Coordinates of C-alpha atoms and ligand atoms in Angstrom, one line a residue:
M1 CA 57.7 15.6 -56.0
K2 CA 59.4 14.1 -53.0
I3 CA 62.9 12.5 -53.4
S4 CA 63.5 10.3 -50.4
I5 CA 66.7 10.8 -48.3
V6 CA 67.7 7.2 -48.9
S7 CA 67.5 7.6 -52.6
F8 CA 69.5 10.9 -52.4
L9 CA 72.2 9.2 -50.4
V10 CA 72.3 6.2 -52.7
S11 CA 72.7 8.5 -55.7
A12 CA 75.3 10.5 -54.0
C13 CA 77.3 7.4 -53.1
V14 CA 77.1 6.2 -56.7
A15 CA 78.3 9.5 -58.0
V16 CA 81.3 9.5 -55.6
G17 CA 82.2 6.0 -56.7
V18 CA 82.4 6.9 -60.4
S19 CA 86.2 6.9 -60.4
A20 CA 86.5 3.7 -58.4
K21 CA 86.8 0.4 -60.2
M22 CA 83.5 -1.0 -59.1
V23 CA 80.4 0.9 -57.9
P24 CA 80.5 0.7 -54.1
G25 CA 78.2 -1.9 -52.5
Y26 CA 78.4 -4.3 -55.4
N27 CA 81.0 -6.8 -54.3
Q28 CA 79.2 -9.0 -51.8
T29 CA 79.6 -12.8 -52.1
R30 CA 76.0 -13.2 -53.5
R31 CA 75.9 -10.0 -55.5
P32 CA 75.0 -10.6 -59.1
Q33 CA 77.6 -9.0 -61.4
V34 CA 75.9 -8.9 -64.8
H35 CA 72.3 -8.9 -63.7
F36 CA 70.8 -5.6 -62.4
S37 CA 70.1 -5.4 -58.6
P38 CA 69.4 -2.3 -56.6
P39 CA 72.2 -0.8 -54.4
V40 CA 70.2 -1.4 -51.2
N41 CA 66.8 -2.6 -50.1
F42 CA 63.9 -4.5 -51.8
M43 CA 63.1 -4.5 -55.5
N44 CA 60.4 -6.3 -57.5
D45 CA 58.9 -5.8 -61.0
P46 CA 60.6 -4.0 -63.8
N47 CA 58.5 -0.9 -64.6
G48 CA 58.4 1.8 -67.3
L49 CA 61.1 0.2 -69.6
F50 CA 61.8 2.4 -72.5
Y51 CA 64.6 3.2 -74.9
Y52 CA 65.3 6.6 -76.4
N53 CA 68.4 8.1 -78.1
G54 CA 70.9 5.5 -77.1
T55 CA 69.8 5.1 -73.5
Y56 CA 67.7 2.3 -71.9
H57 CA 65.7 3.4 -68.9
M58 CA 64.6 0.9 -66.3
Y59 CA 62.3 1.8 -63.4
Y60 CA 61.4 -0.8 -60.8
Q61 CA 59.2 -1.5 -57.9
Y62 CA 61.3 -0.4 -54.9
N63 CA 61.0 -0.1 -51.2
P64 CA 63.6 2.6 -50.3
T65 CA 63.2 2.0 -46.6
G66 CA 63.2 -1.7 -46.2
I67 CA 64.5 -5.1 -47.4
T68 CA 61.1 -6.7 -47.8
A69 CA 58.2 -5.6 -50.1
G70 CA 56.2 -2.5 -49.2
N71 CA 56.3 1.3 -49.4
Q72 CA 56.3 1.0 -53.2
H73 CA 58.2 3.6 -55.2
W74 CA 59.7 3.6 -58.7
G75 CA 63.4 3.2 -58.5
H76 CA 65.4 4.1 -61.6
A77 CA 68.5 3.0 -63.5
T78 CA 69.9 3.7 -67.0
S79 CA 72.2 1.9 -69.3
D80 CA 73.8 2.1 -72.7
D81 CA 74.2 -1.7 -73.2
L82 CA 71.7 -3.2 -70.7
Y83 CA 74.7 -4.7 -68.7
H84 CA 76.4 -1.6 -67.3
W85 CA 73.9 0.2 -65.1
H86 CA 73.9 3.7 -63.6
N87 CA 71.7 4.1 -60.5
Q88 CA 69.5 7.2 -60.7
A89 CA 67.4 9.0 -58.1
I90 CA 63.9 7.6 -57.3
A91 CA 61.6 8.6 -60.1
L92 CA 58.1 8.3 -58.5
S93 CA 57.2 8.4 -54.8
P94 CA 53.9 8.2 -52.9
E95 CA 52.4 11.3 -51.3
S96 CA 51.5 9.6 -48.0
P97 CA 52.4 6.4 -46.1
D98 CA 49.2 4.5 -47.2
E99 CA 49.8 5.1 -50.9
G100 CA 51.9 2.8 -53.1
I101 CA 53.2 3.6 -56.6
F102 CA 52.6 0.1 -58.1
S103 CA 53.7 -1.3 -61.4
G104 CA 53.2 0.4 -64.8
S105 CA 54.9 1.5 -68.0
A106 CA 56.3 4.5 -69.8
V107 CA 56.1 5.8 -73.3
V108 CA 57.9 8.4 -75.4
D109 CA 55.3 11.0 -76.5
V110 CA 57.1 12.1 -79.6
D111 CA 54.1 13.9 -81.1
N112 CA 53.1 15.6 -77.8
T113 CA 49.7 13.8 -77.9
S114 CA 49.3 14.4 -74.2
G115 CA 49.8 18.2 -74.5
F116 CA 52.3 18.1 -71.6
F117 CA 55.2 19.1 -73.7
G118 CA 54.2 22.2 -75.6
N119 CA 57.5 24.0 -75.5
Q120 CA 59.8 21.0 -75.9
S121 CA 61.9 20.5 -79.0
S122 CA 61.2 17.3 -81.1
S123 CA 64.7 16.1 -80.4
N124 CA 63.9 16.0 -76.7
P125 CA 60.5 14.5 -76.5
G126 CA 58.5 14.1 -73.3
I127 CA 58.1 10.8 -71.4
V128 CA 54.8 9.8 -69.8
A129 CA 54.7 7.2 -67.1
I130 CA 51.4 5.3 -66.5
Y131 CA 51.2 3.5 -63.1
T132 CA 48.8 2.1 -60.6
L133 CA 48.2 4.1 -57.4
N134 CA 47.4 1.7 -54.7
T135 CA 45.5 2.9 -51.6
P136 CA 43.7 0.9 -48.9
S137 CA 40.4 1.5 -50.6
K138 CA 41.2 1.1 -54.3
E139 CA 43.6 0.9 -57.2
T140 CA 43.4 3.5 -60.0
Q141 CA 45.5 4.2 -63.1
N142 CA 47.5 7.5 -63.0
I143 CA 50.0 9.3 -65.2
A144 CA 53.0 11.5 -64.6
Y145 CA 55.2 13.3 -67.2
S146 CA 58.8 14.1 -67.5
T147 CA 60.3 17.0 -69.5
D148 CA 63.9 15.9 -68.7
G149 CA 64.0 12.6 -70.5
G150 CA 62.7 10.4 -67.7
Y151 CA 64.8 11.5 -64.7
T152 CA 62.1 13.5 -62.8
F153 CA 58.3 13.3 -63.1
T154 CA 55.4 15.6 -62.3
K155 CA 52.1 13.8 -61.5
Y156 CA 49.2 14.9 -63.7
S157 CA 46.8 17.2 -61.8
G158 CA 43.8 15.4 -63.4
N159 CA 44.7 12.0 -61.9
P160 CA 43.4 9.3 -61.7
V161 CA 42.9 8.8 -65.5
I162 CA 41.0 5.5 -64.9
D163 CA 39.0 4.8 -61.8
I164 CA 36.5 1.9 -61.8
D165 CA 36.1 1.8 -58.1
S166 CA 38.0 -1.5 -57.6
N167 CA 40.7 -2.5 -55.3
Q168 CA 42.0 -5.2 -57.8
F169 CA 42.8 -3.2 -60.9
R170 CA 46.5 -2.7 -61.7
D171 CA 49.7 -2.8 -63.8
P172 CA 48.9 -0.7 -66.9
K173 CA 51.2 -1.4 -69.9
V174 CA 50.8 1.2 -72.7
I175 CA 52.0 0.9 -76.3
W176 CA 51.4 3.0 -79.5
H177 CA 49.2 1.2 -82.0
A178 CA 50.4 2.6 -85.3
D179 CA 47.5 1.2 -87.5
T180 CA 44.8 2.9 -85.5
K181 CA 47.0 5.8 -84.4
K182 CA 46.0 5.3 -80.7
W183 CA 47.5 4.5 -77.4
V184 CA 46.5 1.0 -76.2
M185 CA 46.6 0.0 -72.5
A186 CA 46.5 -3.6 -71.2
V187 CA 45.7 -3.6 -67.5
A188 CA 44.8 -6.5 -65.1
L189 CA 41.7 -7.2 -63.1
P190 CA 43.7 -9.8 -61.1
T191 CA 41.0 -11.6 -59.3
Q192 CA 38.7 -11.8 -62.3
F193 CA 41.5 -13.5 -64.4
S194 CA 41.1 -10.7 -66.9
V195 CA 43.1 -8.2 -68.9
V196 CA 41.2 -5.2 -70.0
F197 CA 42.2 -3.2 -73.1
Y198 CA 41.6 0.6 -73.2
T199 CA 42.4 3.1 -76.0
S200 CA 43.3 6.8 -75.9
S201 CA 44.4 9.6 -78.2
D202 CA 46.1 11.7 -75.4
L203 CA 47.0 9.3 -72.6
K204 CA 44.6 11.2 -70.3
T205 CA 41.1 10.1 -71.5
W206 CA 40.7 6.3 -71.9
E207 CA 37.9 4.3 -73.5
K208 CA 37.3 0.7 -72.6
A209 CA 37.7 -1.5 -75.8
S210 CA 37.5 -5.2 -74.7
T211 CA 38.2 -7.8 -72.0
F212 CA 40.3 -10.9 -72.4
S213 CA 39.4 -13.3 -69.6
H214 CA 39.8 -16.8 -68.3
H215 CA 42.4 -18.0 -70.9
G216 CA 45.4 -20.2 -70.3
W217 CA 46.6 -21.0 -66.7
L218 CA 44.4 -19.1 -64.2
G219 CA 46.3 -19.6 -61.0
N220 CA 44.9 -17.3 -58.3
Q221 CA 45.5 -13.8 -60.0
F222 CA 46.5 -12.2 -63.3
E223 CA 49.1 -9.4 -63.0
C224 CA 51.4 -7.3 -65.2
P225 CA 49.9 -7.9 -68.7
N226 CA 52.1 -6.9 -71.7
L227 CA 51.0 -6.7 -75.3
V228 CA 53.9 -6.6 -77.8
Q229 CA 54.7 -7.3 -81.4
V230 CA 57.3 -10.0 -81.9
P231 CA 59.3 -11.1 -85.0
V232 CA 58.3 -14.5 -86.3
H233 CA 61.0 -17.0 -87.1
N234 CA 60.5 -19.7 -89.7
S235 CA 63.1 -21.9 -87.9
Q236 CA 64.7 -21.6 -84.5
Q237 CA 67.1 -19.0 -85.9
Q238 CA 65.8 -17.6 -89.1
N239 CA 63.7 -14.4 -89.1
S240 CA 60.8 -14.5 -91.6
G241 CA 60.4 -10.8 -91.6
E242 CA 56.9 -11.1 -90.3
Y243 CA 55.5 -10.0 -86.9
K244 CA 52.9 -11.4 -84.6
W245 CA 51.2 -10.1 -81.5
V246 CA 51.9 -11.7 -78.1
L247 CA 50.0 -11.1 -74.9
V248 CA 52.0 -11.9 -71.8
I249 CA 50.3 -12.4 -68.5
S250 CA 52.0 -13.0 -65.1
V251 CA 50.2 -15.3 -62.6
N252 CA 50.7 -15.1 -58.9
P253 CA 50.0 -16.9 -56.7
G254 CA 49.1 -20.3 -58.1
A255 CA 51.8 -20.9 -60.8
P256 CA 52.1 -24.6 -62.0
Q257 CA 55.4 -25.0 -60.0
G258 CA 54.2 -22.7 -57.2
G259 CA 54.0 -19.0 -56.6
S260 CA 54.8 -16.8 -59.6
F261 CA 55.2 -17.5 -63.3
T262 CA 54.7 -15.8 -66.7
Q263 CA 52.6 -17.2 -69.5
F264 CA 52.3 -16.0 -73.1
F265 CA 49.6 -16.1 -75.8
P266 CA 50.5 -15.7 -79.5
G267 CA 47.7 -14.1 -81.4
E268 CA 46.3 -11.2 -83.4
F269 CA 45.4 -7.7 -82.2
D270 CA 43.3 -5.3 -84.3
G271 CA 43.7 -2.2 -82.1
T272 CA 40.8 -3.1 -79.7
H273 CA 40.6 -6.9 -79.4
F274 CA 43.2 -9.6 -78.8
T275 CA 42.4 -13.0 -80.4
P276 CA 44.8 -15.8 -79.2
E277 CA 45.9 -18.6 -81.6
D278 CA 44.5 -21.1 -79.2
D279 CA 43.7 -21.4 -75.5
A280 CA 46.9 -23.2 -74.4
A281 CA 48.9 -22.0 -71.4
R282 CA 52.5 -21.6 -72.4
W283 CA 55.2 -20.6 -70.1
V284 CA 58.0 -18.1 -70.8
D285 CA 60.5 -19.9 -68.5
F286 CA 60.6 -23.4 -67.0
G287 CA 62.4 -22.3 -63.8
K288 CA 60.7 -20.5 -60.9
D289 CA 62.4 -17.1 -60.9
N290 CA 61.2 -15.1 -63.9
Y291 CA 58.1 -13.0 -63.1
A292 CA 56.4 -9.8 -64.1
M293 CA 58.4 -9.5 -67.3
Q294 CA 58.0 -6.3 -69.3
F295 CA 59.1 -5.2 -72.8
F296 CA 60.9 -2.0 -73.7
Y297 CA 59.0 0.7 -75.4
G298 CA 60.8 2.2 -78.4
T299 CA 63.2 -0.5 -79.5
Q300 CA 61.7 -0.4 -83.1
N301 CA 61.8 -3.8 -84.8
K302 CA 63.5 -5.6 -81.8
T303 CA 61.5 -7.1 -78.9
L304 CA 63.5 -6.7 -75.8
G305 CA 62.4 -7.5 -72.3
V306 CA 63.4 -8.0 -68.7
G307 CA 61.8 -10.0 -65.9
W308 CA 62.1 -9.9 -62.1
A309 CA 64.3 -12.9 -61.1
S310 CA 62.4 -14.0 -58.1
N311 CA 59.2 -15.6 -56.8
W312 CA 56.7 -14.2 -54.3
Q313 CA 56.8 -17.5 -52.5
Y314 CA 60.3 -16.7 -51.0
T315 CA 61.4 -13.3 -52.2
N316 CA 61.1 -11.7 -48.8
I317 CA 63.3 -14.2 -47.0
V318 CA 66.1 -15.0 -49.4
P319 CA 69.6 -14.6 -47.8
T320 CA 71.0 -11.5 -49.4
S321 CA 71.8 -8.2 -47.8
P322 CA 71.7 -5.2 -47.9
W323 CA 69.5 -5.7 -51.0
R324 CA 67.0 -8.3 -52.2
S325 CA 66.3 -9.4 -55.8
A326 CA 67.8 -8.9 -59.2
M327 CA 66.4 -8.7 -62.8
T328 CA 66.8 -11.4 -65.4
L329 CA 69.3 -10.8 -68.2
P330 CA 68.0 -8.5 -70.8
R331 CA 66.6 -10.8 -73.5
Q332 CA 65.6 -10.4 -77.1
Y333 CA 62.4 -12.3 -78.1
A334 CA 61.1 -14.0 -81.2
L335 CA 58.3 -16.5 -81.9
W336 CA 58.5 -19.8 -83.7
N337 CA 55.8 -22.3 -84.5
D338 CA 57.9 -25.4 -83.8
P339 CA 56.3 -28.4 -85.6
V340 CA 56.7 -30.6 -82.6
L341 CA 56.3 -28.2 -79.6
S342 CA 53.8 -25.6 -81.1
W343 CA 54.4 -21.9 -80.5
Q344 CA 57.7 -21.2 -78.7
F345 CA 58.8 -17.8 -77.3
I346 CA 62.4 -17.8 -78.3
S347 CA 64.6 -15.7 -76.0
N348 CA 68.3 -15.0 -75.9
P349 CA 70.5 -12.6 -73.9
T350 CA 71.0 -9.4 -75.8
D351 CA 74.5 -8.7 -77.2
M352 CA 77.0 -9.4 -74.4
S353 CA 80.1 -8.2 -76.2
T354 CA 80.7 -5.4 -73.7
I355 CA 81.1 -7.8 -70.8
M356 CA 82.9 -10.8 -72.5
K357 CA 86.3 -10.8 -70.8
K358 CA 88.4 -13.9 -71.2
N359 CA 88.0 -17.3 -72.7
L360 CA 88.7 -20.0 -70.0
F361 CA 88.1 -23.1 -72.0
S362 CA 87.4 -24.0 -75.5
G363 CA 87.4 -27.6 -76.7
K364 CA 85.9 -31.1 -77.1
V365 CA 85.2 -33.2 -74.0
T366 CA 84.7 -36.9 -74.3
K367 CA 84.6 -38.2 -70.8
S368 CA 85.4 -35.7 -68.1
Q369 CA 86.9 -32.3 -67.6
N370 CA 87.5 -29.8 -64.8
I371 CA 87.5 -26.2 -65.7
K372 CA 88.8 -23.6 -63.2
L373 CA 86.6 -20.6 -63.1
G374 CA 88.2 -17.3 -62.4
D375 CA 89.7 -14.2 -64.0
G376 CA 86.5 -12.3 -63.9
S377 CA 83.8 -10.9 -61.7
G378 CA 82.4 -14.3 -60.7
A379 CA 80.0 -14.3 -63.7
Y380 CA 80.6 -16.7 -66.6
Y381 CA 79.1 -17.4 -70.0
F382 CA 79.0 -21.1 -71.0
D383 CA 78.1 -22.6 -74.3
I384 CA 77.8 -26.4 -74.7
Y385 CA 76.8 -28.7 -77.5
V386 CA 76.2 -32.3 -76.4
S387 CA 76.2 -35.0 -79.1
Q388 CA 75.2 -38.6 -78.9
D389 CA 77.8 -40.5 -80.8
Q390 CA 76.3 -43.9 -79.7
G391 CA 72.8 -44.0 -78.3
Q392 CA 72.0 -45.8 -75.0
A393 CA 68.8 -45.3 -73.1
T394 CA 70.1 -44.1 -69.8
Q395 CA 73.0 -41.9 -70.8
R396 CA 73.6 -38.8 -68.7
A397 CA 75.8 -35.6 -69.2
N398 CA 76.5 -33.6 -66.0
F399 CA 77.8 -30.1 -65.9
T400 CA 78.4 -29.2 -62.2
F401 CA 79.4 -25.9 -60.9
I402 CA 81.3 -26.5 -57.6
S403 CA 82.6 -24.5 -54.7
S404 CA 86.0 -26.0 -53.9
S405 CA 85.9 -24.4 -50.4
T406 CA 82.4 -25.7 -49.3
K407 CA 81.9 -28.5 -51.8
E408 CA 78.5 -27.1 -52.7
E409 CA 77.2 -27.9 -56.2
L410 CA 74.8 -26.4 -58.7
R411 CA 74.2 -28.9 -61.4
I412 CA 72.7 -28.9 -64.9
G413 CA 72.7 -31.7 -67.4
L414 CA 71.0 -34.0 -69.9
L415 CA 69.3 -37.2 -69.1
M416 CA 68.5 -39.5 -72.0
D417 CA 66.2 -41.7 -69.9
N418 CA 62.8 -41.7 -71.7
G419 CA 63.6 -38.0 -72.5
P420 CA 65.8 -36.5 -73.4
F421 CA 65.4 -34.2 -70.4
F422 CA 67.4 -31.2 -69.5
F423 CA 67.6 -30.7 -65.8
I424 CA 68.7 -28.1 -63.2
D425 CA 69.4 -29.1 -59.7
R426 CA 70.0 -26.4 -57.1
S427 CA 69.7 -28.7 -54.1
G428 CA 73.4 -28.9 -53.6
T429 CA 73.7 -25.2 -52.7
K430 CA 73.2 -24.8 -48.9
G431 CA 72.7 -21.1 -48.1
F432 CA 68.9 -21.2 -48.2
D433 CA 66.6 -23.9 -46.9
Y434 CA 62.9 -23.4 -47.4
P435 CA 60.2 -25.9 -48.3
L436 CA 58.9 -23.9 -51.2
F437 CA 62.4 -23.2 -52.7
T438 CA 61.8 -26.0 -55.2
D439 CA 65.2 -27.6 -55.8
K440 CA 65.0 -29.3 -59.2
F441 CA 63.6 -28.4 -62.6
A442 CA 63.4 -30.4 -65.8
T443 CA 62.0 -30.1 -69.3
I444 CA 62.1 -32.3 -72.4
Q445 CA 64.8 -31.1 -74.7
Y446 CA 64.8 -32.4 -78.2
G447 CA 68.0 -32.4 -80.2
G448 CA 68.6 -29.2 -82.1
I449 CA 71.0 -28.0 -84.7
G450 CA 74.3 -29.9 -84.1
G451 CA 73.2 -31.7 -81.0
W452 CA 71.7 -30.5 -77.7
H453 CA 72.7 -26.9 -77.4
V454 CA 72.8 -25.6 -73.8
Y455 CA 74.2 -22.1 -73.0
G456 CA 73.7 -19.4 -70.5
V457 CA 75.2 -17.3 -67.7
L458 CA 76.3 -18.4 -64.3
D459 CA 76.2 -15.3 -62.1
K460 CA 76.5 -15.0 -58.4
M461 CA 73.0 -16.0 -57.1
I462 CA 71.5 -16.5 -60.5
L463 CA 71.9 -19.2 -63.2
E464 CA 70.2 -18.4 -66.5
T465 CA 70.0 -21.3 -69.0
F466 CA 68.9 -21.4 -72.6
L467 CA 68.3 -24.5 -74.7
N468 CA 68.3 -25.0 -78.5
E469 CA 68.8 -21.4 -79.7
G470 CA 66.6 -20.0 -76.9
E471 CA 63.5 -22.1 -77.6
Q472 CA 63.3 -22.8 -73.9
S473 CA 64.9 -21.0 -70.9
A474 CA 65.1 -21.1 -67.2
T475 CA 66.0 -18.5 -64.6
T476 CA 67.1 -20.1 -61.3
T477 CA 68.3 -18.3 -58.3
Y478 CA 70.6 -20.2 -55.9
F479 CA 72.2 -19.3 -52.7
S480 CA 75.6 -20.9 -52.0
N481 CA 77.8 -20.2 -49.0
G482 CA 81.0 -20.6 -51.1
V483 CA 82.0 -19.2 -54.4
L484 CA 81.4 -21.5 -57.3
D485 CA 84.9 -21.7 -58.8
K486 CA 85.0 -24.9 -60.8
L487 CA 83.0 -26.5 -63.7
S488 CA 83.2 -30.2 -63.5
I489 CA 82.0 -32.1 -66.6
S490 CA 81.2 -35.8 -66.7
L491 CA 79.8 -37.6 -69.7
D492 CA 78.6 -41.2 -69.9
S493 CA 80.2 -43.2 -72.7
G494 CA 78.7 -42.5 -76.1
L495 CA 78.3 -38.8 -75.4
S496 CA 80.7 -36.0 -76.2
A497 CA 80.5 -32.2 -75.7
T498 CA 81.9 -29.1 -77.3
V499 CA 82.4 -26.6 -74.5
N500 CA 83.2 -22.9 -74.3
V501 CA 83.5 -21.0 -71.0
T502 CA 84.2 -17.3 -70.9
A503 CA 84.7 -15.1 -67.8
L504 CA 82.5 -12.0 -67.8
S505 CA 83.5 -8.6 -66.5
S506 CA 81.2 -6.9 -64.0
G507 CA 78.4 -4.6 -65.2
W508 CA 79.3 -2.6 -62.1
D509 CA 82.8 -1.8 -63.4
Q510 CA 82.8 1.9 -64.1
Ligands
FRU1 C1 53.5 -8.1 -59.3 C2 52.8 -7.0 -58.4 C3 52.0 -6.1 -59.2 C4 51.9 -4.9 -58.4 C5 53.3 -4.8 -57.8 C6 53.4 -4.2 -56.4 O1 54.7 -8.6 -58.7 O2 52.1 -7.7 -57.4 O3 50.7 -6.6 -59.5 O4 51.7 -3.7 -59.1 O5 53.8 -6.2 -57.7 O6 54.7 -4.1 -56.0

């Protein structure tokens, strides 16, 4: 297996920087501090997410030689808490310039079903990666195995494991289906708006089981399917102890707001066939920057996932250097059948206690308040309950992150007008001007427990917002020229807000 020179140098730099305060290369003005981004060059989809023995592994689509998409490899990073990341050497590389190692998944083969791990002890099980090999003539499904816990891989000599002679056949996501004691793969036929399910006993021989096609929002292509079991809540917050299957499908191009988006289908899976609850198209995020999400293999009863915080409409030209793109926050998922809104995919950032640094403001705001942001890495957690003490049709609550040097603004808020609507407005940040970089997003937000609950993370370059205990969420990239160093709150009369703002430490502090 080849390890590219760039990846070797990057790993070496990171190793040298271990004693420094921050990993070198992670202090640029627009560099996210609590969202993962690669040290240099272009990244897209999360791949091969798995958890084993205290360590989360994240691979990702990576171009080690350029800052736009192409020359696809699997980059690799590890973490104990999903916020502090260690960059690792590239895990999978193509054999020639016209090959690409496209998206896929990874599993822990604890029972050595594949037969690759004959001499390995059960405390150090083998890892199998399942990925698409893209060539000019076709896309096939391939596997590679790792005997060192996921750091280095050997490609299987019997590859490809599935070849249907198609050039639109990609993104295998494999899970273990305990009831039928089989591996199950969901893989996309993008231009046929289909997800095909295959089953296997050894990860090498696959049998076609069923096809799920033409459901939900079609757009122009289906990509990156994920089948996962999710805890069901019987209110926004309360776990019922039951689980339900969810099929997630990414669509690009042709999302409702343009470019890329991710939709989900709650339903049942019997080991071969997925049956959705209904045929509705439901989105994971109402922003434009959460694509190709994948769930971690091996997290037992928790459903944890990460998405790529970008959109193919503009990802190759956004103004960051020497890297492009970041992942969303790691999120924990649940399902809730909201009596008004129908099935909701509840998502919340996973435990952030390892990066919570210093409370900057805590209190009730009745009219206006300015909060100075500082004392951290440039990333902040905010938590706001808005309550309507006196109702008026057109009330508005504005929460505006401002750069005092450039006067740029990134605004979120509530608008009661025929709504209530929750809105995000990135038009006041001036570092990126492009017609498809949609500048405003809004969704209906019904009042929840104790008012309208809005919380999330402002990081450099990414704002991630959650509403009503995670019932709705939005990931929004933004590109300001100045640092956002103030939160300015203004409330129309009749509204009040309970506000908490906490500075976050950097995930790149070592
Ligand atoms: C999704 C995607 C996948 C493909 C990968 C290539 O963003 O287009 O379908 O495997 O990116 O990098």
